Structure formats: C-alpha cells, structure tokens
Coordinates of C-alpha atoms in Angstrom, one line a residue:
X1426 CA 50.6 -25.2 18.8
X1427 CA 52.9 -27.9 17.6
X1428 CA 53.3 -31.5 18.3
X1429 CA 54.6 -33.0 20.6
X1430 CA 52.8 -31.0 23.2
X1431 CA 55.4 -29.7 25.6
X1432 CA 55.1 -26.7 27.8
X1433 CA 57.1 -25.4 30.7
X1434 CA 55.1 -24.4 33.8
X1435 CA 54.8 -20.6 34.1
X1436 CA 55.2 -21.0 37.9
X1437 CA 57.4 -23.9 39.0
X1438 CA 55.5 -26.5 41.1
X1439 CA 56.2 -29.9 42.6
X1440 CA 54.3 -31.8 41.4
X1441 CA 53.3 -29.6 38.4
X1442 CA 49.7 -28.4 38.3
X1443 CA 47.5 -28.6 35.3
X1444 CA 46.7 -24.8 35.4
X1445 CA 50.5 -24.1 35.3
X1446 CA 50.9 -26.5 32.4
X1447 CA 48.2 -24.7 30.4
X1448 CA 49.7 -21.3 31.3
X1449 CA 53.0 -22.5 29.9
X1450 CA 51.5 -22.8 26.5
X1451 CA 51.8 -19.0 26.1
X1452 CA 49.6 -17.4 23.4
X1453 CA 48.1 -20.7 22.5
X1454 CA 46.3 -20.8 25.9
X1455 CA 43.0 -18.8 25.7
X1456 CA 42.1 -19.0 29.4
X1457 CA 40.2 -21.0 31.9
X1458 CA 36.5 -21.6 31.4
X1459 CA 33.9 -20.1 33.7
X1460 CA 31.7 -22.6 35.5
X1461 CA 28.6 -21.4 33.7
X1462 CA 30.2 -22.1 30.3
X1463 CA 30.9 -25.8 31.0
X1464 CA 29.0 -28.6 29.3
X1465 CA 26.6 -30.7 31.3
X1466 CA 28.4 -33.1 33.6
X1467 CA 31.7 -31.3 33.3
X1468 CA 33.5 -29.8 36.3
X1469 CA 36.4 -27.9 34.8
X1470 CA 37.7 -26.6 31.5
X1471 CA 40.4 -24.7 29.6
X1472 CA 40.5 -23.1 26.1
X1473 CA 43.4 -23.4 23.6
X1474 CA 44.1 -22.1 20.1
X1475 CA 45.2 -24.2 17.2
X1476 CA 45.6 -23.0 13.6
X1477 CA 43.2 -20.2 13.9
X1478 CA 40.6 -22.3 15.8
X1479 CA 39.6 -22.4 19.4
X1480 CA 39.0 -25.6 21.3
X1481 CA 37.6 -26.3 24.7
X1482 CA 39.1 -29.1 26.8
X1483 CA 36.7 -30.1 29.6
X1484 CA 36.9 -32.7 32.3
X1485 CA 34.5 -34.3 34.7
X1486 CA 34.8 -35.0 38.4
X1487 CA 36.5 -38.4 37.8
X1488 CA 39.4 -36.8 36.0
X1489 CA 42.3 -37.8 35.8
X1490 CA 40.8 -41.3 35.9
X1491 CA 38.6 -40.3 32.9
X1492 CA 39.5 -38.9 29.5
X1493 CA 38.9 -35.2 28.8
X1494 CA 36.4 -34.1 26.2
X1495 CA 37.5 -31.7 23.5
X1496 CA 35.1 -29.5 21.6
X1497 CA 35.5 -27.3 18.5
X1498 CA 34.1 -23.8 19.3
X1499 CA 31.6 -22.4 16.8
X1500 CA 31.1 -25.8 15.1
X1501 CA 28.1 -25.9 12.6
X1502 CA 26.8 -28.4 10.0
X1503 CA 28.0 -26.2 7.1
X1504 CA 31.6 -26.9 8.3
X1505 CA 31.0 -30.5 9.3
X1506 CA 34.0 -32.7 9.7
X1507 CA 34.3 -36.5 10.1
X1508 CA 34.4 -37.8 13.6
X1509 CA 33.1 -34.5 15.1
X1510 CA 29.6 -34.6 16.7
X1511 CA 26.9 -32.0 16.4
X1512 CA 27.9 -30.1 19.5
X1513 CA 31.5 -29.9 18.3
X1514 CA 32.8 -32.8 20.4
X1515 CA 35.7 -34.6 18.8
X1516 CA 35.4 -38.4 18.8
X1517 CA 38.9 -39.4 20.1
X1518 CA 40.4 -42.7 21.1
X1519 CA 42.8 -41.4 23.7
X1520 CA 42.7 -43.1 27.1
X1521 CA 43.4 -41.5 30.5
X1522 CA 46.7 -42.0 32.3
X1523 CA 45.3 -42.8 35.7
X1524 CA 46.4 -40.3 38.3
X1525 CA 48.4 -38.1 35.8
X1526 CA 46.3 -35.2 34.7
X1527 CA 49.0 -33.6 32.5
X1528 CA 49.8 -36.8 30.6
X1529 CA 46.1 -37.4 30.1
X1530 CA 45.6 -33.9 28.7
X1531 CA 48.6 -34.1 26.5
X1532 CA 47.4 -37.4 25.0
X1533 CA 43.9 -36.0 24.4
X1534 CA 45.2 -32.8 22.7
X1535 CA 47.6 -34.7 20.6
X1536 CA 44.8 -37.0 19.3
X1537 CA 42.6 -33.9 18.7
X1538 CA 45.2 -32.1 16.7
X1539 CA 46.0 -35.2 14.7
X1540 CA 42.3 -35.7 13.8
X1541 CA 41.9 -32.1 12.8
X1542 CA 45.0 -32.1 10.7
X1543 CA 43.8 -35.3 8.9
X1544 CA 40.4 -33.7 8.3
X1545 CA 42.2 -30.7 6.6
X1546 CA 43.6 -33.1 4.0
X1547 CA 40.2 -34.9 3.7
X1548 CA 41.6 -38.2 4.9
X1549 CA 38.3 -39.2 6.5
X1550 CA 35.7 -37.8 4.1
X1551 CA 34.6 -41.3 3.0
X1552 CA 33.5 -41.9 6.6
X1553 CA 30.6 -39.5 6.1
X1554 CA 29.2 -42.2 3.8
X1555 CA 30.6 -45.2 5.5
X1556 CA 29.0 -44.3 8.8
X1557 CA 26.1 -42.4 7.2
X1558 CA 23.5 -43.6 9.7
X1559 CA 25.5 -42.3 12.6
X1560 CA 26.1 -38.9 11.1
X1561 CA 22.4 -38.6 10.1
X1562 CA 21.4 -39.5 13.6
X1563 CA 23.9 -36.8 14.9
X1564 CA 22.2 -34.1 12.7
X1565 CA 18.6 -35.3 13.0
X1566 CA 15.9 -32.7 13.9
X1567 CA 15.0 -32.1 17.5
X1568 CA 11.9 -34.4 17.6
X1569 CA 10.8 -37.2 19.8
X1570 CA 9.8 -39.4 16.8
X1571 CA 12.2 -42.2 15.9
X1572 CA 11.9 -44.1 12.6
X1573 CA 12.5 -47.9 12.6
X1574 CA 13.1 -49.3 9.1
X1575 CA 12.9 -52.8 7.8
X1576 CA 14.6 -52.7 4.3
X1577 CA 13.0 -55.7 2.6
X1578 CA 14.6 -57.9 -0.1
X1579 CA 15.1 -55.1 -2.6
X1580 CA 17.3 -53.2 -0.2
X1581 CA 18.7 -50.0 -1.9
X1582 CA 18.2 -51.2 -5.4
X1583 CA 15.0 -49.4 -6.5
X1584 CA 12.5 -46.6 -5.6
X1585 CA 9.3 -48.0 -4.3
X1586 CA 6.3 -47.4 -2.0
X1587 CA 6.4 -49.1 1.4
X1588 CA 4.2 -48.8 4.5
X1589 CA 4.6 -47.2 7.9
X1590 CA 2.8 -47.8 11.2
X1591 CA 3.0 -44.8 13.5
X1592 CA 2.7 -44.5 17.3
X1593 CA 3.3 -41.4 19.4
X1594 CA 7.1 -41.9 19.4
X1595 CA 7.8 -44.4 16.7
X1596 CA 7.3 -44.8 13.0
X1597 CA 7.8 -48.4 11.9
X1598 CA 8.6 -48.6 8.1
X1599 CA 8.1 -52.0 6.5
X1600 CA 8.4 -53.3 2.9
X1601 CA 4.7 -54.0 2.3
X1602 CA 1.2 -54.0 3.7
X1603 CA 1.5 -57.7 4.6
X1604 CA 4.8 -57.1 6.4
X1605 CA 3.4 -54.2 8.3
X1606 CA 0.2 -56.0 9.3
X1607 CA 2.1 -59.1 10.4
X1608 CA 4.7 -57.0 12.4
X1609 CA 2.0 -55.0 14.2
X1610 CA -0.2 -58.0 14.9
X1611 CA 2.7 -59.9 16.3
X1612 CA 3.7 -56.9 18.4
X1613 CA 0.3 -55.9 19.8
X1614 CA -2.1 -58.8 19.1
X1615 CA -4.2 -56.6 16.8
X1616 CA -4.1 -55.5 13.2
X1617 CA -3.0 -51.9 12.6
X1618 CA -5.8 -49.4 12.2
X1619 CA -4.1 -47.6 9.4
X1620 CA -0.9 -47.7 7.4
X1621 CA 0.9 -44.7 5.9
X1622 CA 2.1 -45.0 2.3
X1623 CA 5.8 -44.1 2.4
X1624 CA 8.4 -43.5 -0.3
X1625 CA 11.7 -45.4 -0.1
X1626 CA 14.2 -43.7 -2.4
X1627 CA 17.7 -44.9 -3.0
X1628 CA 20.2 -42.1 -3.7
X1629 CA 23.7 -42.3 -5.0
X1630 CA 26.0 -41.2 -3.6
X1631 CA 24.9 -40.6 0.0
X1632 CA 25.2 -37.0 1.0
X1633 CA 27.7 -35.5 3.5
X1634 CA 26.1 -33.5 6.4
X1635 CA 26.3 -30.2 4.7
X1636 CA 24.0 -31.6 2.0
X1637 CA 21.4 -32.9 4.3
X1638 CA 18.1 -31.2 3.4
X1639 CA 16.6 -28.6 5.7
X1640 CA 13.6 -27.8 3.5
X1641 CA 11.3 -29.7 1.3
X1642 CA 12.7 -27.8 -1.7
X1643 CA 16.2 -29.0 -0.8
X1644 CA 14.9 -32.6 -0.4
X1645 CA 13.4 -32.4 -3.9
X1646 CA 16.6 -31.1 -5.4
X1647 CA 18.7 -33.8 -3.7
X1648 CA 16.3 -36.6 -4.9
X1649 CA 16.2 -35.1 -8.4
X1650 CA 20.0 -35.0 -8.7
X1651 CA 20.8 -38.4 -7.2
X1652 CA 18.0 -40.8 -8.2
X1653 CA 16.1 -42.0 -11.2
X1654 CA 12.4 -41.6 -10.7
X1655 CA 12.5 -40.5 -7.1
X1656 CA 10.7 -37.3 -7.6
X1657 CA 7.8 -39.2 -9.2
X1658 CA 7.2 -40.9 -5.9
X1659 CA 7.5 -37.5 -4.1
X1660 CA 4.9 -36.1 -6.4
X1661 CA 2.6 -39.1 -6.0
X1662 CA 2.7 -38.8 -2.2
X1663 CA 2.1 -35.0 -2.1
X1664 CA -0.6 -35.0 -4.8
X1665 CA -3.3 -36.0 -2.2
X1666 CA -2.3 -33.1 0.0
X1667 CA -1.7 -35.3 3.1
X1668 CA -1.2 -33.6 6.5
X1669 CA 2.0 -35.7 6.9
X1670 CA 3.8 -38.6 5.3
X1671 CA 7.3 -40.2 5.4
X1672 CA 10.2 -40.5 3.0
X1673 CA 13.1 -42.8 3.6
X1674 CA 16.4 -42.2 1.8
X1675 CA 18.5 -45.2 1.2
X1676 CA 22.0 -45.8 -0.1
X1677 CA 25.2 -47.8 0.1
X1678 CA 28.4 -46.9 1.8
X1679 CA 31.7 -47.5 -0.1
X1680 CA 32.0 -50.9 1.7
X1681 CA 28.6 -51.9 0.6
X1682 CA 26.8 -51.4 3.9
X1683 CA 23.2 -50.3 3.5
X1684 CA 22.0 -47.1 5.2
X1685 CA 18.5 -45.7 5.7
X1686 CA 17.4 -42.2 6.7
X1687 CA 13.8 -41.1 7.3
X1688 CA 12.2 -37.8 7.0
X1689 CA 8.7 -36.7 8.2
X1690 CA 7.0 -34.3 5.7
X1691 CA 4.2 -32.1 7.1
X1692 CA 1.9 -29.4 5.9
X1693 CA 2.9 -25.9 7.0
X1694 CA 0.9 -24.4 9.8
X1695 CA -1.5 -21.4 9.7
X1696 CA -1.5 -18.6 12.3
X1697 CA -3.6 -20.7 14.6
X1698 CA -1.0 -23.5 14.6
X1699 CA -3.2 -25.8 12.4
X1700 CA -2.2 -27.5 9.1
X1701 CA -3.0 -25.2 6.2
X1702 CA -6.2 -25.9 4.3
X1703 CA -5.8 -27.6 1.0
X1704 CA -7.0 -24.6 -1.1
X1705 CA -4.5 -22.3 0.6
X1706 CA -1.7 -24.8 0.2
X1707 CA -2.4 -25.0 -3.6
X1708 CA -2.8 -21.3 -4.3
X1709 CA -1.0 -20.2 -7.5
X1710 CA 0.1 -23.7 -8.5
X1711 CA -1.6 -23.3 -11.9
X1712 CA 1.0 -20.7 -12.8
X1713 CA 4.0 -22.7 -11.6
X1714 CA 6.5 -24.2 -14.1
X1715 CA 6.5 -27.5 -12.1
X1716 CA 3.4 -27.6 -10.0
X1717 CA 4.3 -30.8 -8.1
X1718 CA 7.8 -29.5 -7.3
X1719 CA 6.3 -26.2 -6.1
X1720 CA 3.7 -27.9 -4.0
X1721 CA 6.2 -30.2 -2.4
X1722 CA 8.4 -27.3 -1.6
X1723 CA 5.7 -25.7 0.5
X1724 CA 5.8 -28.6 3.0
X1725 CA 8.1 -28.6 6.0
X1726 CA 10.4 -31.5 6.9
X1727 CA 12.1 -33.1 9.9
X1728 CA 15.1 -35.3 9.6
X1729 CA 14.3 -38.3 11.9
X1730 CA 16.7 -40.3 13.9
X1731 CA 16.6 -43.7 12.1
X1732 CA 17.3 -47.2 13.2
X1733 CA 17.1 -50.5 11.4
X1734 CA 14.5 -53.0 12.7
X1735 CA 16.7 -55.9 11.6
X1736 CA 19.9 -54.5 13.2
X1737 CA 20.2 -57.6 15.5
X1738 CA 20.1 -60.1 12.6
X1739 CA 22.8 -58.2 10.8
X1740 CA 25.2 -59.6 13.4
X1741 CA 24.7 -63.1 12.0
X1742 CA 26.7 -64.3 8.9
X1743 CA 24.6 -63.6 5.8
X1744 CA 24.5 -67.2 4.7
X1745 CA 23.3 -68.3 8.2
X1746 CA 20.5 -65.6 8.1
X1747 CA 19.1 -67.1 4.9
X1748 CA 19.3 -70.7 6.1
X1749 CA 17.6 -69.9 9.4
X1750 CA 14.9 -67.8 7.7
X1751 CA 14.1 -70.6 5.4
X1752 CA 14.1 -73.4 8.0
X1753 CA 10.8 -74.8 9.3
X1754 CA 11.2 -76.2 12.8
X1755 CA 8.8 -78.1 15.0
X1756 CA 9.5 -77.9 18.8
X1757 CA 7.8 -80.7 20.8
X1758 CA 7.6 -80.1 24.5
X1759 CA 7.4 -76.4 25.7
X1760 CA 8.5 -76.9 29.3
X1761 CA 11.6 -75.5 31.0
X1762 CA 13.9 -76.9 28.4
X1763 CA 11.7 -76.6 25.3
X1764 CA 10.5 -73.1 26.0
X1765 CA 14.0 -71.7 26.1
X1766 CA 15.0 -73.7 23.0
X1767 CA 12.1 -72.3 21.0
X1768 CA 12.9 -68.7 22.0
X1769 CA 16.6 -69.2 21.2
X1770 CA 15.8 -70.7 17.8
X1771 CA 13.6 -67.7 17.0
X1772 CA 16.4 -65.3 18.2
X1773 CA 18.9 -67.2 16.0
X1774 CA 16.7 -66.3 13.0
X1775 CA 14.4 -69.4 12.5
X1776 CA 11.5 -67.7 10.9
X1777 CA 8.9 -70.5 11.0
X1778 CA 8.2 -72.3 14.2
X1779 CA 5.4 -74.7 15.4
X1780 CA 5.2 -75.4 19.1
X1781 CA 3.5 -78.5 20.5
X1782 CA 2.7 -79.2 24.1
X1783 CA -0.5 -80.6 25.7
X1784 CA 0.0 -79.0 29.2
X1785 CA -0.8 -75.7 30.8
X1786 CA 1.7 -73.6 32.8
X1787 CA 1.7 -74.2 36.6
X1788 CA 3.1 -72.2 39.5
X1789 CA 5.8 -74.8 39.9
X1790 CA 7.1 -73.9 36.4
X1791 CA 7.7 -70.2 36.6
X1792 CA 11.2 -70.1 38.1
X1793 CA 12.7 -71.9 35.2
X1794 CA 10.2 -71.4 32.3
X1795 CA 10.3 -68.7 29.7
X1796 CA 6.8 -67.7 30.7
X1797 CA 6.0 -66.2 34.1
X1798 CA 3.0 -65.9 36.4
X1799 CA 0.8 -64.0 33.9
X1800 CA 0.6 -67.3 31.9
X1801 CA -0.2 -69.7 34.7
X1802 CA -3.3 -71.8 33.8
X1803 CA -2.8 -71.2 30.1
X1804 CA -1.5 -73.6 27.5
X1805 CA 2.3 -73.5 27.3
X1806 CA 2.6 -73.9 23.5
X1807 CA 0.1 -71.2 22.6
X1808 CA 1.2 -68.8 25.3
X1809 CA 4.8 -69.2 24.3
X1810 CA 4.0 -68.6 20.6
X1811 CA 2.2 -65.4 21.6
X1812 CA 5.2 -64.3 23.7
X1813 CA 7.7 -65.0 20.9
X1814 CA 5.6 -63.1 18.4
X1815 CA 5.3 -60.1 20.7
X1816 CA 9.1 -60.1 21.6
X1817 CA 10.2 -60.7 18.0
X1818 CA 7.6 -59.2 15.8
X1819 CA 9.6 -59.6 12.6
X1820 CA 9.3 -63.3 12.8
X1821 CA 7.3 -64.9 10.0
X1822 CA 5.3 -67.6 11.6
X1823 CA 4.9 -69.0 15.1
X1824 CA 2.0 -71.1 16.1
X1825 CA 1.2 -73.1 19.3
X1826 CA -0.8 -76.3 19.5
X1827 CA -2.1 -77.5 22.9
X1828 CA -2.0 -81.2 22.1
X1829 CA 0.2 -84.2 22.2
X1830 CA 2.7 -84.8 19.3
X1831 CA 0.9 -88.0 18.3
X1832 CA -2.4 -86.0 17.9
X1833 CA -0.6 -83.2 16.1
X1834 CA 1.0 -85.7 13.6
X1835 CA -2.4 -87.1 12.8
X1836 CA -4.3 -83.8 12.5
X1837 CA -1.6 -81.8 10.8
X1838 CA 0.2 -84.2 8.6
X1839 CA 0.9 -81.6 5.9
X1840 CA 2.6 -79.3 8.4
X1841 CA 4.7 -82.3 9.7
X1842 CA 5.7 -83.3 6.2
X1843 CA 6.8 -79.7 5.5
X1844 CA 9.1 -79.7 8.6
X1845 CA 12.8 -79.5 8.2
X1846 CA 13.7 -80.4 11.8
X1847 CA 11.8 -81.7 14.8
X1848 CA 13.3 -80.7 18.2
X1849 CA 11.9 -82.9 21.0
X1850 CA 12.3 -81.6 24.5
X1851 CA 9.6 -83.6 26.2
X1852 CA 11.7 -85.5 28.7
X1853 CA 9.1 -88.2 28.3
X1854 CA 10.0 -91.6 26.8
X1855 CA 6.6 -92.3 25.3
X1856 CA 6.4 -88.9 23.6
X1857 CA 9.9 -89.1 22.2
X1858 CA 9.0 -92.6 20.8
X1859 CA 6.1 -91.1 18.9
X1860 CA 8.5 -88.5 17.4
X1861 CA 10.8 -91.4 16.3
X1862 CA 7.8 -93.1 14.7
X1863 CA 7.0 -90.0 12.8
X1864 CA 10.5 -89.8 11.5
X1865 CA 10.2 -93.1 9.7
X1866 CA 7.1 -91.8 7.9
X1867 CA 9.0 -88.7 6.8
X1868 CA 11.4 -90.9 5.0
X1869 CA 14.8 -89.5 3.9
X1870 CA 13.9 -86.0 5.0
X1871 CA 13.3 -87.0 8.6
X1872 CA 15.6 -85.3 11.1
X1873 CA 15.2 -84.8 14.8
X1874 CA 17.1 -83.5 17.8
X1875 CA 16.2 -84.9 21.1
X1876 CA 17.1 -83.0 24.3
X1877 CA 16.8 -84.2 27.8
X1878 CA 18.3 -83.7 31.3
X1879 CA 19.3 -86.1 34.0
X1880 CA 18.7 -85.6 37.8
X1881 CA 19.2 -82.1 39.0
X1882 CA 20.3 -81.2 35.5
X1883 CA 23.8 -82.4 36.4
X1884 CA 24.0 -83.7 32.8
X1885 CA 22.2 -82.6 29.7
X1886 CA 22.0 -84.3 26.3
X1887 CA 21.3 -83.4 22.7
X1888 CA 21.0 -86.2 20.2
X1889 CA 20.6 -85.8 16.4
X1890 CA 19.0 -88.7 14.6
X1891 CA 17.6 -89.3 11.1
X1892 CA 14.9 -91.6 9.8
X1893 CA 17.3 -94.4 9.1
X1894 CA 20.3 -95.9 11.0
X1895 CA 20.7 -95.3 14.7
X1896 CA 17.5 -95.2 16.8
X1897 CA 16.6 -93.3 19.9
X1898 CA 15.6 -96.7 21.5
X1899 CA 19.2 -97.9 21.1
X1900 CA 20.2 -95.8 24.1
X1901 CA 17.3 -96.8 26.4
X1902 CA 15.8 -99.9 27.9
X1903 CA 12.1 -100.8 27.5
X1904 CA 11.2 -98.6 30.4
X1905 CA 12.9 -95.5 29.1
X1906 CA 16.0 -95.7 31.4
X1907 CA 19.2 -94.6 29.7
X1908 CA 21.8 -97.4 29.1
X1909 CA 24.6 -95.0 29.7
X1910 CA 23.6 -92.5 32.4
X1911 CA 26.0 -89.8 33.6
X1912 CA 24.5 -89.3 37.1
X1913 CA 24.4 -91.8 39.9
X1914 CA 22.7 -91.2 43.2
X1915 CA 21.6 -87.8 44.3
X1916 CA 19.3 -86.5 46.9
X1917 CA 15.5 -86.8 46.2
X1918 CA 13.5 -83.9 44.9
X1919 CA 12.0 -81.6 47.6
X1920 CA 8.4 -82.5 48.8
X1921 CA 6.8 -79.6 46.9
X1922 CA 7.8 -81.1 43.6
X1923 CA 5.7 -84.2 44.4
X1924 CA 8.3 -86.4 43.0
X1925 CA 7.3 -85.5 39.5
X1926 CA 9.8 -82.8 38.7
X1927 CA 13.6 -82.7 38.3
X1928 CA 15.2 -80.1 40.5
X1929 CA 17.6 -77.7 38.8
X1930 CA 18.5 -74.1 38.6
X1931 CA 18.6 -71.5 35.8
X1932 CA 22.3 -71.8 35.2
X1933 CA 22.1 -75.6 34.5
X1934 CA 19.1 -75.0 32.4
X1935 CA 20.8 -72.4 30.3
X1936 CA 23.6 -74.9 29.5
X1937 CA 21.0 -77.5 28.4
X1938 CA 19.1 -75.1 26.2
X1939 CA 22.3 -73.9 24.5
X1940 CA 23.4 -77.5 23.9
X1941 CA 20.2 -78.4 22.2
X1942 CA 19.9 -75.2 20.1
X1943 CA 23.5 -75.4 18.9
X1944 CA 23.1 -78.9 17.7
X1945 CA 19.8 -78.0 16.0
X1946 CA 21.3 -75.0 14.2
X1947 CA 24.3 -77.1 13.1
X1948 CA 22.0 -79.7 11.8
X1949 CA 20.0 -77.1 9.8
X1950 CA 23.3 -75.8 8.4
X1951 CA 24.6 -79.2 7.5
X1952 CA 27.5 -78.9 9.9
X1953 CA 26.3 -82.0 11.8
X1954 CA 24.9 -85.2 10.4
X1955 CA 23.0 -87.9 12.1
X1956 CA 23.8 -89.6 14.4
X1957 CA 25.5 -87.0 16.7
X1958 CA 25.4 -87.1 20.5
X1959 CA 26.5 -84.1 22.6
X1960 CA 26.4 -84.0 26.4
X1961 CA 27.1 -81.3 28.9
X1962 CA 28.2 -82.3 32.4
X1963 CA 28.1 -80.0 35.5
X1964 CA 31.1 -79.2 37.6
X1965 CA 32.1 -81.2 40.7
X1966 CA 30.6 -78.6 43.1
X1967 CA 27.2 -79.1 41.6
X1968 CA 27.5 -82.9 41.9
X1969 CA 28.6 -82.5 45.6
X1970 CA 25.6 -80.2 46.4
X1971 CA 23.2 -82.7 44.8
X1972 CA 25.0 -85.6 46.7
X1973 CA 25.5 -87.3 43.4
X1974 CA 28.4 -88.8 41.5
X1975 CA 29.4 -89.7 37.9
X1976 CA 28.1 -93.1 37.1
X1977 CA 30.9 -95.7 36.8
X1978 CA 29.7 -96.9 33.4
X1979 CA 30.0 -93.4 32.0
X1980 CA 33.5 -93.0 33.5
X1981 CA 34.6 -96.3 32.0
X1982 CA 33.1 -95.6 28.6
X1983 CA 33.7 -91.9 28.1
X1984 CA 36.2 -91.0 30.8
X1985 CA 35.9 -89.3 34.2
X1986 CA 34.9 -85.6 33.7
X1987 CA 37.3 -83.0 35.1
X1988 CA 36.3 -80.8 38.1
X1989 CA 34.8 -78.2 35.7
X1990 CA 32.7 -80.7 33.8
X1991 CA 32.1 -79.5 30.2
X1992 CA 31.1 -80.8 26.8
X1993 CA 31.4 -84.4 25.7
X1994 CA 30.8 -85.6 22.1
X1995 CA 30.5 -89.3 21.4
X1996 CA 28.8 -92.0 19.2
X1997 CA 25.3 -93.1 19.8
X1998 CA 26.5 -96.7 20.3
X1999 CA 26.1 -99.1 23.2
X2000 CA 27.6 -102.4 22.3

C-alpha cells in the first residue's frame, strides 16, 4: 500500500461507506474482523497488508469521534520496535476528523505507515533508551508487585547495596537503612519489621527490549557485560541462598535522564510448589567453573513494573529542589491558613519543617482546615505534622509543638537559631509581635513572612520582613488594627462562630495560602528581599455577597481594584 492512501469504492455509494473504502484497497485489504477477534472495548475492525506485514485497524463505539487503534499482528519482543506497545498497538498521534470515518481512518493509517517506515531505517532506536522506563514497564512480567525506587544522591554512578521494604503489592527501594526506616515510619507510624538488602547496579548502555533478561542467567550475562563489579553484588546477594531478593538496574538515557528497572529474584519451586531446599539448590556447585554464576542462574526472575518515588519532585527545577530541601522553615499558627501553608511548603520540597500552635482542632475548623473530623480534639500542630509525614513520607523532618511561639522560642532556642525562615499565620497581633521580637534576636539571619486575612477573606496579605529596617508594627496601631485595611463594612459573622471566627470559604482560603507560600519560597530562593508586601483582593461579587466595600484609604493609596480583584504589590510604608 502506498501513500497517500487513496482508494476508489468497489461499490459506489453516497456518502461513501467505510467498508466500501477498504474494499477499494484491493489485495491490500485482508478482510473484516470477526467480532470475537476484536480487542477489549472495540466494536469493529479491518485488516490490511503493508510491506509483507498485517495490521489490524479497530474502532470503538465512539468512532468517528475517536481515533482508531492500529495493531501489528504477530508482534513479539524479539522484533520490538520503538513506539509499539506489548500487544502490538502503535503509538500514533493522529486525531479523529469528527464525523468523517474515512478521513479519520486515512489519517491513522498514514501515521502508522510513516512510523513503521521510520522504524525500518532505525530513526527511533534511541527512544528505547530515552524512554527506557516506559518500555520496561511495557514488557514487565505479569505480576501484581510494583517497585517504587528512590535513587539517592549517587544516582546511576556506582554499584551499591540499598534497602527495600515490601508489602503485598509494593516494594519500596530506598538508598539506605536510615532512609527506608524514615520513609516507612513516616508512612505508617511504625518502624519497618524487616528490610531486604537489594543491589542497585548501573549498566551502560541501557538495553533495548530484545535484550531484557528473561532468566537469571541472562541477567548475569547482561550485568557482566555492561557493568564493573555488578556481578560481585549479585554473588553477594545469592550467597546466602535467600528465598527472594531484588535487583535494580539503573542507567542514563542519551539526554541524561536517569532510569531504574527492578527485578525480583526467587528460588525455583519444587514439585509441591515450595521454594527448593538449600542443599538441592546447591547440588553440583563444587564442580562448576563459576559456582556463584551457576547458583545465580538457577533462580527465576520477574521484571517488575517500576516507578520513581521522587517522580513528583522531578517536575521542579533542579536548583529549586536543592534549595527547598536545604531550607529549614518554622510555621507559627496551624489554623486554616497556616495548615495549608505548611502542607504546600512540604509539597514544594521544603524538607525540614517545625510547626507551632497551642490549640486543638475544633468542629468549627474542619470545613477549611487541612485536617478533618478524625483530628478534632487533638493538637493542630502535632496532628498536622503526622498527616504531612504520612502523605509525604520522603520528607526529612516534620515536628509539631503544641505551645505558643514565645514558649517555643524559650524552650527550643537552638532550633529557632537554626531556622532559615519563620512563616507566621496566627492572625493574632500579640503572637506576631512575639515573632518580631525573636527576629531581632536572630540578628542578620532573621527573616519572616507574616500572613493574615481580613473580614470574610476578602483580602489576604503576605509580608516579608527582616530583623532590621521596616517593622510589622509600622502597619498596625497599638491595638493591632491595620493602618491601611482593604475591607470596609461587611455583615457580621453568623451566630455559630460566636464572633470569634472570620467567615470565608475554601476558594478565598486557597488564594491566601498560595499568596503566603509563594512569597515564602521566593524569599528562600533570594528572589524577594525584605521588606515585601503582597496582597490579594477578592472580586466584586464576593464583596457584594459580604455586604462590604473597598476601604477609601486603600483606594486612594493603592488604587481601586478592578471587578476581578487580583494581586497588589506595594511598599510597607504608611507615611
């Protein structure tokens, strides 16, 4: 079949039918597919020939408002091609032409023939290594066990022993005993009962699918050919005749991307389906030229689907990852605003967090707090620290303190002195004043971000200050009232709040949290220097619903916000 794909209908029709178009291909058309031969989810299919190969084109019930799927018939790993999945499905970028089945089919076939032609000239062979993780996943063994790998600082540079924690469906591979213990304790609240010694073996170059090992002997040969010292680790692991262990192959793609691929190594089974006894497994080894290689070759292997535990952090710029991991941040106030700020900082990569709040969670908090009903009656700071550890088990350090900041500063002066940034979200004038006092004691290193919201969260503020120069008190009177408020008026809080809470919803809260976190991250990166004052103002509809307006002083000083509100950046100056 040649390109472009043109075929005259064997039987004229108006409008032309897809079956007629296929029939017009002549000898290149291999027939319609029987219903029982269709892949899962497909409703119709046709077979065509191209350069001695047979392809299946199948469509689902949404066709022609969905793209066809095209499969290579008789596809196997020994003939693996780039951008072809394990079941022979071609990974194509063609889009449907809505309502036009023939145009949609022609576009899909044209893309398929183009890909196959390019594969014949090996134009995409580097993709086997560039997207190694995806191809390994595609050709992994049929097992329910998934490997999750955290590479560690050495990456793919050297062979080494690492540790794995195994559950029924997961094997978590981490760089060291300490990393594995911290990860599992953060995740479950208890130390792991046992750790499996695992070999991480860099290989160069990464193999294409036809070289993926199917047997332990093939794995040994691959490691022997493409590593220095990798077989020493294999011999070390197998020398104790374990019932099972893990091996992780590592390597770099041409672009420098790191890839990891895990295998489970198991003793063979006896006739009763049990792992072979040690004496049977070792029979005849004394006569083998290489006993360890022979012993290893008697094991059976499974290629495991493998993910990276740090996949989310890889989306951040590398420099930012390092800066966030090194930063030590103290969050004061773990209420609605501070709890979200603390979690977002952890998600942004801050690896060392201390959380301070004297209060316990109440039922009035749960609609807007990071913690829910399960934590009512428990200290906010400690409960939040536990929740962050469980949700982000790779985090290095999170600790909660059920106390005021002033008490924390007295009792944990060393921790305070080691802090790179204080983020105060108390919404309390007295508590924030104690933070400002602590800044003066920190000297030149002192740096704090203050976050607060006005009535109904119609305005939110984030303020970055240092230990010298502008002061928090510059913007407030002696009673803690802002000298330049945004919001004037507004209906009173509902009776159930007891007059003690500011009413706001999750949307307004999200804006406030993001405002504070962004300024905190920019401060840690050195992109913002003190003093810096950022404000977010709600849209006109929110003001109307709250029966409030923009204060005249703000409008004169900073300008009247537009109907959509938005971000305002100004000086912390009130002369």
